[in-house]
């Protein structure tokens, strides 16, 4: 099925109790067991079924199956937020003394998690410029657990060379994790070697700025036994007995080598299964069923919205590039972008985030935020409304000029997160706000 079709059908069959055409909202905490034996097999993970909404929910299940289908993943686990998805991905395969390799060009929340919070757990981040294979190689050691990047990296709009990074990760026997929040539909990371894909559903997938959520999609293709990469024993989480399930081995319990993709690759859902049955069970950041239901409404129009957002963004970026009040424009769909070649190679639509430099620097930037009328001053992206932000006077105001430049936030930098309005109206708002501010 094509993505437009999957967006409205995948993961759902009309239930015979109600014949409801749309996906019902199961706003419930717990589910009845057919018998004591049924309860026992569910708790032993011998049969799939509903127990308690912290672990699974039928509305959330449709969301997980639908997004998995659209991204070519084997399965997925939806969570309370994008940050919860990133945190549980990390905790699933790291412990004190281990590290991950990450690009520094990432979302602020993830950057804080990596710089500060996980340090207290004894987990380290080796930062590397992922456009440089030598730097990636040098950052990997025996304790490295995965390589992490964003598909259109924040705030520099960088598009990595996914296939190059995946090749290095797999050569070292470690998975490649991609946060694809900023390019849903635009990029299918699993087709380019990603093993685990993360989304903040809060952004484009929800699409209306109404709800918080995240999801971890598991391609099922990473070989946790390490046989394929010559690194056996590297991921005991999945290949050694788990004491919290009476010595069950995740990889073996969930099918071992028995399931195969069309191309012959072994598929095993151990990564996602362990997230759900250990981490979500113990730590609890579950998604509210109502939010899952709202995200399903978002998914149904995602392909339409994505095309419109990308078309409008390209138009705005081209207009800004010619504007006398603008000193530079950063959009991956412009030939002037350092990421243009990768964007052309990998993306279908260049995304909804435009960075530009306003003439007059920090003072003009502040004025611009008060002069916009249609666009709103909000630090969010992926809303139906167009949002603008000036990081130097808000989220990044504590940083010095040198620190600002190091993280790609110059004092004149304005970010537009393009919404669903008509491009003409956005351009006329930009035009009047720029004239009044510079
Ligand atoms: C917003 C965002 C997150 C965090 O998601 P929340 O749902 O806000 O927790 C992670 N990664 C990227 C790229 C984001 O834009």
Tab-separated table of C-alpha atoms and ligand atoms in Angstrom:
chain	number	residue	atom	x	y	z
A	1	UNK	CA	0.000	0.000	0.000
A	2	UNK	CA	1.065	3.587	-0.674
A	3	UNK	CA	1.653	5.901	2.291
A	4	UNK	CA	-1.579	7.873	1.682
A	5	UNK	CA	-3.516	4.629	2.032
A	6	UNK	CA	-1.545	3.303	4.990
A	7	UNK	CA	-2.121	6.640	6.753
A	8	UNK	CA	-5.863	5.932	6.971
A	9	UNK	CA	-5.959	2.116	7.068
A	10	UNK	CA	-2.823	0.462	8.441
A	11	UNK	CA	-3.115	-1.229	11.825
A	12	UNK	CA	-6.913	-1.080	12.087
A	13	UNK	CA	-9.690	-3.493	11.234
A	14	UNK	CA	-13.291	-2.588	11.999
A	15	UNK	CA	-14.300	-4.400	15.185
A	16	UNK	CA	-17.384	-6.597	15.049
A	17	UNK	CA	-18.758	-5.415	18.416
A	18	UNK	CA	-19.434	-1.880	17.236
A	19	UNK	CA	-18.696	-1.673	13.473
A	20	UNK	CA	-17.118	1.731	14.161
A	21	UNK	CA	-15.440	2.969	10.957
A	22	UNK	CA	-12.976	5.249	12.749
A	23	UNK	CA	-10.529	3.953	15.354
A	24	UNK	CA	-12.332	3.892	18.736
A	25	UNK	CA	-10.862	5.629	21.759
A	26	UNK	CA	-10.299	3.055	24.507
A	27	UNK	CA	-10.059	5.412	27.474
A	28	UNK	CA	-9.526	2.624	29.971
A	29	UNK	CA	-6.828	1.633	32.445
A	30	UNK	CA	-7.255	-2.117	32.616
A	31	UNK	CA	-8.651	-5.114	30.753
A	32	UNK	CA	-10.463	-8.270	31.882
A	33	UNK	CA	-8.871	-11.724	31.613
A	34	UNK	CA	-10.792	-14.630	30.077
A	35	UNK	CA	-9.563	-17.007	32.783
A	36	UNK	CA	-6.739	-17.384	35.328
A	37	UNK	CA	-4.818	-19.361	32.662
A	38	UNK	CA	-5.279	-16.530	30.146
A	39	UNK	CA	-3.950	-14.033	32.704
A	40	UNK	CA	-0.957	-16.246	33.367
A	41	UNK	CA	-0.015	-16.619	29.678
A	42	UNK	CA	-0.294	-12.838	29.193
A	43	UNK	CA	2.034	-12.148	32.118
A	44	UNK	CA	4.524	-14.731	30.828
A	45	UNK	CA	4.475	-12.900	27.446
A	46	UNK	CA	3.340	-16.144	25.809
A	47	UNK	CA	0.367	-14.589	24.036
A	48	UNK	CA	-0.177	-10.969	23.073
A	49	UNK	CA	-3.116	-9.219	24.721
A	50	UNK	CA	-4.149	-6.290	26.846
A	51	UNK	CA	-3.377	-6.136	30.553
A	52	UNK	CA	-2.961	-2.532	31.698
A	53	UNK	CA	-2.660	0.765	29.796
A	54	UNK	CA	0.799	1.527	31.214
A	55	UNK	CA	1.969	-1.362	29.005
A	56	UNK	CA	-0.429	-1.380	26.050
A	57	UNK	CA	-3.789	-0.045	24.893
A	58	UNK	CA	-5.894	-0.908	21.809
A	59	UNK	CA	-6.053	2.719	20.572
A	60	UNK	CA	-2.308	3.159	21.070
A	61	UNK	CA	-1.764	-0.186	19.340
A	62	UNK	CA	-3.336	1.161	16.117
A	63	UNK	CA	-1.059	4.208	16.254
A	64	UNK	CA	2.004	1.984	16.767
A	65	UNK	CA	1.073	-0.384	13.943
A	66	UNK	CA	0.190	2.438	11.553
A	67	UNK	CA	3.420	4.357	12.036
A	68	UNK	CA	5.444	1.118	11.893
A	69	UNK	CA	3.843	0.255	8.549
A	70	UNK	CA	4.469	3.710	7.115
A	71	UNK	CA	8.154	3.636	8.136
A	72	UNK	CA	8.935	0.032	7.219
A	73	UNK	CA	9.472	-0.894	10.887
A	74	UNK	CA	8.664	-4.258	12.436
A	75	UNK	CA	6.949	-2.726	15.475
A	76	UNK	CA	6.821	0.328	17.692
A	77	UNK	CA	6.235	1.571	21.223
A	78	UNK	CA	4.400	4.887	21.708
A	79	UNK	CA	5.296	6.920	24.796
A	80	UNK	CA	4.358	10.067	26.716
A	81	UNK	CA	6.690	12.393	24.788
A	82	UNK	CA	9.564	12.533	22.348
A	83	UNK	CA	11.948	12.929	25.290
A	84	UNK	CA	10.561	9.740	26.860
A	85	UNK	CA	11.245	7.927	23.563
A	86	UNK	CA	14.854	9.150	23.468
A	87	UNK	CA	15.420	8.368	27.165
A	88	UNK	CA	14.050	4.809	26.975
A	89	UNK	CA	15.985	4.089	23.769
A	90	UNK	CA	19.129	5.091	25.616
A	91	UNK	CA	18.353	3.180	28.812
A	92	UNK	CA	17.452	0.031	26.853
A	93	UNK	CA	21.057	-0.540	25.776
A	94	UNK	CA	23.320	1.553	28.016
A	95	UNK	CA	24.446	1.379	31.614
A	96	UNK	CA	27.082	3.085	33.747
A	97	UNK	CA	30.491	2.981	32.075
A	98	UNK	CA	29.095	2.903	28.542
A	99	UNK	CA	28.656	5.656	25.972
A	100	UNK	CA	26.939	6.698	22.761
A	101	UNK	CA	28.249	8.708	19.821
A	102	UNK	CA	26.092	11.706	18.905
A	103	UNK	CA	26.099	14.679	16.631
A	104	UNK	CA	26.107	17.933	18.674
A	105	UNK	CA	23.570	19.430	16.233
A	106	UNK	CA	20.499	18.130	18.067
A	107	UNK	CA	17.321	19.332	19.775
A	108	UNK	CA	17.927	21.320	22.989
A	109	UNK	CA	16.037	18.849	25.204
A	110	UNK	CA	18.120	15.933	23.928
A	111	UNK	CA	21.285	17.985	24.270
A	112	UNK	CA	20.493	18.606	27.962
A	113	UNK	CA	19.677	14.936	28.516
A	114	UNK	CA	22.994	13.927	26.952
A	115	UNK	CA	25.132	16.667	28.538
A	116	UNK	CA	23.790	16.563	32.097
A	117	UNK	CA	21.130	14.055	33.114
A	118	UNK	CA	22.701	10.824	31.876
A	119	UNK	CA	26.132	11.873	33.211
A	120	UNK	CA	24.683	11.300	36.686
A	121	UNK	CA	23.951	7.711	35.652
A	122	UNK	CA	27.544	7.212	34.523
A	123	UNK	CA	26.654	7.200	30.810
A	124	UNK	CA	28.812	9.303	28.519
A	125	UNK	CA	28.326	10.949	25.134
A	126	UNK	CA	31.175	11.108	22.627
A	127	UNK	CA	30.367	14.083	20.414
A	128	UNK	CA	31.356	13.822	16.772
A	129	UNK	CA	30.773	15.772	13.584
A	130	UNK	CA	28.872	13.065	11.736
A	131	UNK	CA	29.796	14.507	8.339
A	132	UNK	CA	33.382	13.318	9.024
A	133	UNK	CA	33.866	9.516	8.912
A	134	UNK	CA	37.257	9.812	10.680
A	135	UNK	CA	35.668	11.674	13.592
A	136	UNK	CA	32.950	9.025	13.927
A	137	UNK	CA	35.500	6.192	13.899
A	138	UNK	CA	37.648	7.987	16.485
A	139	UNK	CA	34.641	8.495	18.780
A	140	UNK	CA	33.656	4.796	18.855
A	141	UNK	CA	35.211	2.525	21.482
A	142	UNK	CA	34.391	-0.917	22.922
A	143	UNK	CA	31.767	0.614	25.224
A	144	UNK	CA	29.901	2.540	22.521
A	145	UNK	CA	26.280	1.386	22.237
A	146	UNK	CA	24.860	3.328	19.277
A	147	UNK	CA	25.301	6.291	16.946
A	148	UNK	CA	22.637	9.005	17.198
A	149	UNK	CA	21.566	11.846	14.922
A	150	UNK	CA	18.546	13.835	13.770
A	151	UNK	CA	17.358	13.670	10.178
A	152	UNK	CA	17.207	17.472	9.740
A	153	UNK	CA	19.344	18.511	12.695
A	154	UNK	CA	18.415	21.314	15.018
A	155	UNK	CA	19.260	24.241	14.755
A	156	UNK	CA	21.530	24.165	11.704
A	157	UNK	CA	19.141	22.212	9.436
A	158	UNK	CA	21.891	19.648	8.776
A	159	UNK	CA	21.029	16.553	6.750
A	160	UNK	CA	23.522	13.773	7.511
A	161	UNK	CA	24.774	11.146	5.064
A	162	UNK	CA	22.684	8.368	6.621
A	163	UNK	CA	24.103	5.485	4.582
A	164	UNK	CA	27.693	6.415	5.405
A	165	UNK	CA	26.912	6.577	9.150
A	166	UNK	CA	24.938	3.307	9.089
A	167	UNK	CA	27.842	1.532	7.397
A	168	UNK	CA	30.267	2.665	10.122
A	169	UNK	CA	27.835	1.723	12.926
A	170	UNK	CA	27.260	-1.774	11.546
A	171	UNK	CA	30.959	-2.338	10.921
A	172	UNK	CA	31.404	-1.789	14.682
A	173	UNK	CA	28.413	-3.989	15.552
A	174	UNK	CA	26.307	-1.137	16.956
A	175	UNK	CA	22.892	0.190	15.893
A	176	UNK	CA	22.181	3.511	14.210
A	177	UNK	CA	19.417	5.568	15.876
A	178	UNK	CA	17.737	8.432	13.976
A	179	UNK	CA	15.389	11.038	15.463
A	180	UNK	CA	13.189	11.663	12.404
A	181	UNK	CA	10.843	14.197	14.068
A	182	UNK	CA	11.613	16.874	11.464
A	183	UNK	CA	11.192	14.691	8.345
A	184	UNK	CA	8.228	12.320	8.735
A	185	UNK	CA	7.156	11.158	5.230
A	186	UNK	CA	10.138	13.128	3.887
A	187	UNK	CA	12.607	10.437	4.945
A	188	UNK	CA	12.230	6.724	5.659
A	189	UNK	CA	15.392	6.232	7.764
A	190	UNK	CA	15.132	2.410	7.810
A	191	UNK	CA	15.513	2.377	4.007
A	192	UNK	CA	18.905	4.054	4.492
A	193	UNK	CA	20.314	1.849	7.237
A	194	UNK	CA	18.762	3.175	10.468
A	195	UNK	CA	17.922	0.441	12.981
A	196	UNK	CA	15.829	2.445	15.443
A	197	UNK	CA	13.731	5.508	14.533
A	198	UNK	CA	12.363	7.991	17.064
A	199	UNK	CA	9.661	10.625	16.656
A	200	UNK	CA	8.303	13.348	18.822
A	201	UNK	CA	4.631	12.896	17.857
A	202	UNK	CA	4.025	16.319	19.412
A	203	UNK	CA	5.273	17.961	16.218
A	204	UNK	CA	4.321	17.109	12.606
A	205	UNK	CA	2.614	13.782	13.269
A	206	UNK	CA	0.098	15.351	15.667
A	207	UNK	CA	0.309	18.427	13.496
A	208	UNK	CA	-2.079	20.688	15.395
A	209	UNK	CA	-0.176	21.589	18.559
A	210	UNK	CA	-2.659	19.760	20.793
A	211	UNK	CA	-0.882	16.808	22.417
A	212	UNK	CA	2.416	15.433	23.722
A	213	UNK	CA	3.705	12.045	22.599
A	214	UNK	CA	6.642	10.101	21.207
A	215	UNK	CA	7.327	6.782	19.560
A	216	UNK	CA	10.210	4.338	19.148
A	217	UNK	CA	10.086	2.321	15.917
A	218	UNK	CA	12.147	-0.860	15.752
A	219	UNK	CA	13.218	-1.986	12.278
A	220	UNK	CA	13.762	-5.465	13.758
A	221	UNK	CA	16.797	-5.704	11.447
A	222	UNK	CA	19.665	-5.111	13.860
A	223	UNK	CA	21.316	-8.419	14.779
A	224	UNK	CA	21.472	-8.288	18.595
A	225	UNK	CA	23.334	-11.612	18.664
A	226	UNK	CA	26.236	-9.889	16.853
A	227	UNK	CA	26.778	-12.885	14.549
A	228	UNK	CA	26.341	-10.775	11.445
A	229	UNK	CA	28.899	-8.189	12.599
A	230	UNK	CA	31.411	-10.521	14.259
A	231	UNK	CA	30.645	-9.012	17.680
A	232	UNK	CA	28.957	-11.817	19.655
A	233	UNK	CA	27.937	-11.060	23.236
A	234	UNK	CA	27.907	-7.284	22.772
A	235	UNK	CA	24.232	-6.908	23.708
A	236	UNK	CA	23.547	-9.273	26.634
A	237	UNK	CA	20.309	-7.330	27.286
A	238	UNK	CA	18.725	-9.417	24.534
A	239	UNK	CA	20.779	-12.623	24.482
A	240	UNK	CA	21.212	-13.423	28.197
A	241	UNK	CA	18.494	-14.563	30.644
A	242	UNK	CA	16.436	-11.682	32.076
A	243	UNK	CA	15.970	-12.044	35.843
A	244	UNK	CA	12.733	-10.003	35.801
A	245	UNK	CA	11.129	-12.673	33.560
A	246	UNK	CA	12.461	-15.795	35.335
A	247	UNK	CA	15.432	-16.080	33.015
A	248	UNK	CA	13.647	-15.493	29.696
A	249	UNK	CA	16.010	-14.560	26.810
A	250	UNK	CA	14.376	-11.743	24.819
A	251	UNK	CA	15.932	-12.592	21.453
A	252	UNK	CA	14.980	-16.268	21.662
A	253	UNK	CA	11.566	-15.721	23.232
A	254	UNK	CA	10.510	-13.347	20.441
A	255	UNK	CA	11.297	-15.727	17.584
A	256	UNK	CA	15.099	-15.994	17.469
A	257	UNK	CA	16.205	-16.226	13.818
A	258	UNK	CA	12.882	-17.589	12.556
A	259	UNK	CA	11.292	-14.474	11.028
A	260	UNK	CA	12.688	-13.074	7.767
A	261	UNK	CA	12.019	-9.968	5.675
A	262	UNK	CA	11.450	-10.233	1.896
A	263	UNK	CA	15.136	-9.472	1.337
A	264	UNK	CA	16.149	-12.358	3.639
A	265	UNK	CA	17.192	-10.184	6.629
A	266	UNK	CA	16.327	-11.774	9.975
A	267	UNK	CA	13.659	-9.788	11.833
A	268	UNK	CA	13.448	-9.839	15.622
A	269	UNK	CA	11.480	-7.415	17.826
A	270	UNK	CA	13.661	-7.851	20.952
A	271	UNK	CA	14.565	-4.151	21.216
A	272	UNK	CA	10.973	-2.879	21.206
A	273	UNK	CA	9.771	-5.815	23.304
A	274	UNK	CA	12.265	-5.026	26.048
A	275	UNK	CA	11.346	-1.311	25.981
A	276	UNK	CA	7.713	-2.204	26.590
A	277	UNK	CA	7.967	-5.101	28.991
A	278	UNK	CA	10.861	-3.846	31.147
A	279	UNK	CA	11.355	-0.079	30.797
A	280	UNK	CA	7.778	1.073	30.226
A	281	UNK	CA	6.617	-1.392	32.890
A	282	UNK	CA	9.158	-0.119	35.448
A	283	UNK	CA	9.523	3.567	34.613
A	284	UNK	CA	6.018	4.315	33.367
A	285	UNK	CA	6.093	7.108	30.731
A	286	UNK	CA	3.039	5.752	28.886
A	287	UNK	CA	1.037	7.752	26.362
A	288	UNK	CA	-2.547	8.733	27.245
A	289	UNK	CA	-5.034	6.835	25.015
A	290	UNK	CA	-6.760	10.124	24.168
A	291	UNK	CA	-3.454	11.493	22.863
A	292	UNK	CA	-2.931	8.326	20.787
A	293	UNK	CA	-6.393	8.897	19.325
A	294	UNK	CA	-5.564	12.529	18.467
A	295	UNK	CA	-2.276	11.404	16.885
A	296	UNK	CA	-4.200	8.928	14.717
A	297	UNK	CA	-6.265	11.880	13.402
A	298	UNK	CA	-2.954	13.625	12.690
A	299	UNK	CA	-1.471	10.625	10.867
A	300	UNK	CA	-4.511	10.411	8.575
A	301	UNK	CA	-3.690	13.808	7.018
A	302	UNK	CA	0.105	13.698	7.467
A	303	UNK	CA	0.998	13.068	3.820
A	304	UNK	CA	-1.169	16.006	2.678
A	305	UNK	CA	0.114	18.347	5.349
A	306	UNK	CA	3.746	17.393	4.784
A	307	UNK	CA	3.570	18.225	1.077
A	308	UNK	CA	1.900	21.573	1.750
A	309	UNK	CA	4.390	22.484	4.515
A	310	UNK	CA	7.381	21.634	2.304
A	311	UNK	CA	5.981	23.550	-0.694
A	312	UNK	CA	5.251	26.653	1.383
A	313	UNK	CA	8.629	26.483	3.131
A	314	UNK	CA	10.571	26.353	-0.124
A	315	UNK	CA	8.597	29.335	-1.414
A	316	UNK	CA	9.277	31.333	1.766
A	317	UNK	CA	12.970	30.399	1.794
A	318	UNK	CA	13.379	31.548	-1.818
A	319	UNK	CA	11.565	34.795	-1.057
A	320	UNK	CA	13.711	35.449	2.025
A	321	UNK	CA	16.919	34.832	0.064
A	322	UNK	CA	16.045	37.826	-2.163
A	323	UNK	CA	14.983	40.114	0.694
A	324	UNK	CA	17.254	43.133	1.410
A	325	UNK	CA	16.563	42.931	5.179
A	326	UNK	CA	17.873	39.373	5.374
A	327	UNK	CA	21.592	38.529	5.497
A	328	UNK	CA	21.454	34.751	5.060
A	329	UNK	CA	18.929	31.916	4.712
A	330	UNK	CA	19.415	28.308	5.816
A	331	UNK	CA	17.000	25.816	4.283
A	332	UNK	CA	18.060	22.360	3.024
A	333	UNK	CA	16.067	22.858	-0.189
A	334	UNK	CA	18.199	25.840	-1.276
A	335	UNK	CA	21.358	25.171	-3.327
A	336	UNK	CA	23.154	27.555	-0.902
A	337	UNK	CA	22.648	25.056	1.978
A	338	UNK	CA	25.717	22.967	2.927
A	339	UNK	CA	23.249	20.050	3.234
A	340	UNK	CA	21.710	20.499	-0.228
A	341	UNK	CA	23.419	17.427	-1.730
A	342	UNK	CA	22.329	15.120	1.114
A	343	UNK	CA	18.868	16.698	1.160
A	344	UNK	CA	18.458	15.969	-2.572
A	345	UNK	CA	19.737	12.432	-2.121
A	346	UNK	CA	17.619	11.459	0.883
A	347	UNK	CA	14.621	13.769	1.371
A	348	UNK	CA	11.234	13.875	-0.270
A	349	UNK	CA	10.344	17.468	0.623
A	350	UNK	CA	12.873	19.644	2.471
A	351	UNK	CA	10.947	20.151	5.685
A	352	UNK	CA	9.201	22.969	7.505
A	353	UNK	CA	12.001	24.761	9.338
A	354	UNK	CA	13.702	27.830	7.877
A	355	UNK	CA	16.557	29.675	9.547
A	356	UNK	CA	17.477	33.193	8.481
A	357	UNK	CA	19.635	36.089	9.654
A	358	UNK	CA	17.877	39.391	10.238
A	359	UNK	CA	19.911	42.519	9.484
A	360	UNK	CA	20.579	44.499	12.662
A	361	UNK	CA	21.195	41.413	14.818
A	362	UNK	CA	19.787	40.933	18.291
A	363	UNK	CA	17.834	44.207	18.473
A	364	UNK	CA	16.092	43.682	15.127
A	365	UNK	CA	15.429	40.071	16.138
A	366	UNK	CA	13.589	41.124	19.283
A	367	UNK	CA	11.538	43.694	17.359
A	368	UNK	CA	10.683	41.114	14.715
A	369	UNK	CA	9.042	38.914	17.359
A	370	UNK	CA	6.722	41.735	18.393
A	371	UNK	CA	6.028	42.894	14.836
A	372	UNK	CA	4.790	39.597	13.392
A	373	UNK	CA	0.988	39.494	13.299
A	374	UNK	CA	-0.097	36.234	11.664
A	375	UNK	CA	2.903	34.252	12.866
A	376	UNK	CA	3.143	33.503	16.586
A	377	UNK	CA	6.159	33.725	18.869
A	378	UNK	CA	6.316	30.156	20.201
A	379	UNK	CA	9.181	27.700	20.776
A	380	UNK	CA	7.503	24.771	19.067
A	381	UNK	CA	7.456	23.304	15.561
A	382	UNK	CA	5.012	21.233	13.537
A	383	UNK	CA	1.887	23.171	14.547
A	384	UNK	CA	-0.836	24.036	12.021
A	385	UNK	CA	-0.014	27.684	12.845
A	386	UNK	CA	3.268	29.195	11.666
A	387	UNK	CA	5.587	29.846	14.615
A	388	UNK	CA	8.655	32.044	14.904
A	389	UNK	CA	11.462	32.075	17.462
A	390	UNK	CA	14.599	34.137	18.113
A	391	UNK	CA	16.831	31.785	20.139
A	392	UNK	CA	19.495	34.398	21.035
A	393	UNK	CA	17.012	36.489	23.067
A	394	UNK	CA	15.025	33.541	24.498
A	395	UNK	CA	16.083	29.872	24.792
A	396	UNK	CA	19.796	30.615	24.373
A	397	UNK	CA	20.025	34.016	26.142
A	398	UNK	CA	22.458	32.771	28.844
A	399	UNK	CA	25.113	31.927	26.263
A	400	UNK	CA	27.973	34.217	25.233
A	401	UNK	CA	28.436	35.276	21.598
A	402	UNK	CA	31.160	32.601	21.146
A	403	UNK	CA	29.007	29.878	22.737
A	404	UNK	CA	26.082	30.930	20.550
A	405	UNK	CA	28.166	30.520	17.403
A	406	UNK	CA	29.488	27.123	18.571
A	407	UNK	CA	25.950	25.735	18.822
A	408	UNK	CA	24.854	27.330	15.555
A	409	UNK	CA	22.703	30.065	17.066
A	410	UNK	CA	24.000	33.444	15.906
A	411	UNK	CA	22.429	36.539	17.474
A	412	UNK	CA	20.614	37.423	14.227
A	413	UNK	CA	19.127	33.911	13.803
A	414	UNK	CA	15.336	33.709	13.386
A	415	UNK	CA	13.639	30.334	13.066
A	416	UNK	CA	10.346	29.877	11.235
A	417	UNK	CA	8.377	26.666	11.738
A	418	UNK	CA	6.006	26.777	8.803
A	419	UNK	CA	2.325	25.879	9.275
A	420	UNK	CA	-0.664	25.443	6.996
A	421	UNK	CA	-1.543	29.052	6.120
A	422	UNK	CA	-1.463	30.300	2.511
A	423	UNK	CA	2.105	31.195	1.465
A	424	UNK	CA	0.980	34.645	0.194
A	425	UNK	CA	-0.306	35.580	3.653
A	426	UNK	CA	2.867	34.386	5.359
A	427	UNK	CA	5.015	36.329	2.909
A	428	UNK	CA	3.051	39.528	3.482
A	429	UNK	CA	3.404	39.111	7.271
A	430	UNK	CA	7.147	38.477	6.918
A	431	UNK	CA	7.471	41.493	4.645
A	432	UNK	CA	5.744	43.939	6.999
A	433	UNK	CA	7.534	42.535	10.087
A	434	UNK	CA	10.971	42.777	8.439
A	435	UNK	CA	10.344	46.348	7.235
A	436	UNK	CA	9.204	47.400	10.703
A	437	UNK	CA	12.120	45.732	12.520
A	438	UNK	CA	15.318	46.404	10.573
B	1	LIG	C1	10.454	18.370	20.142
B	1	LIG	C2	11.532	17.431	19.799
B	1	LIG	C3	11.886	16.400	20.663
B	1	LIG	C4	11.227	16.206	22.006
B	1	LIG	O1	9.897	15.862	21.874
B	1	LIG	P1	8.778	16.165	23.008
B	1	LIG	O2	7.580	15.506	22.454
B	1	LIG	O3	8.715	17.654	23.144
B	1	LIG	O4	9.284	15.530	24.267
B	1	LIG	C5	12.882	15.533	20.274
B	1	LIG	N1	13.526	15.686	19.088
B	1	LIG	C6	13.214	16.686	18.241
B	1	LIG	C7	13.948	16.781	16.946
B	1	LIG	C8	12.216	17.586	18.553
B	1	LIG	O5	11.916	18.580	17.706
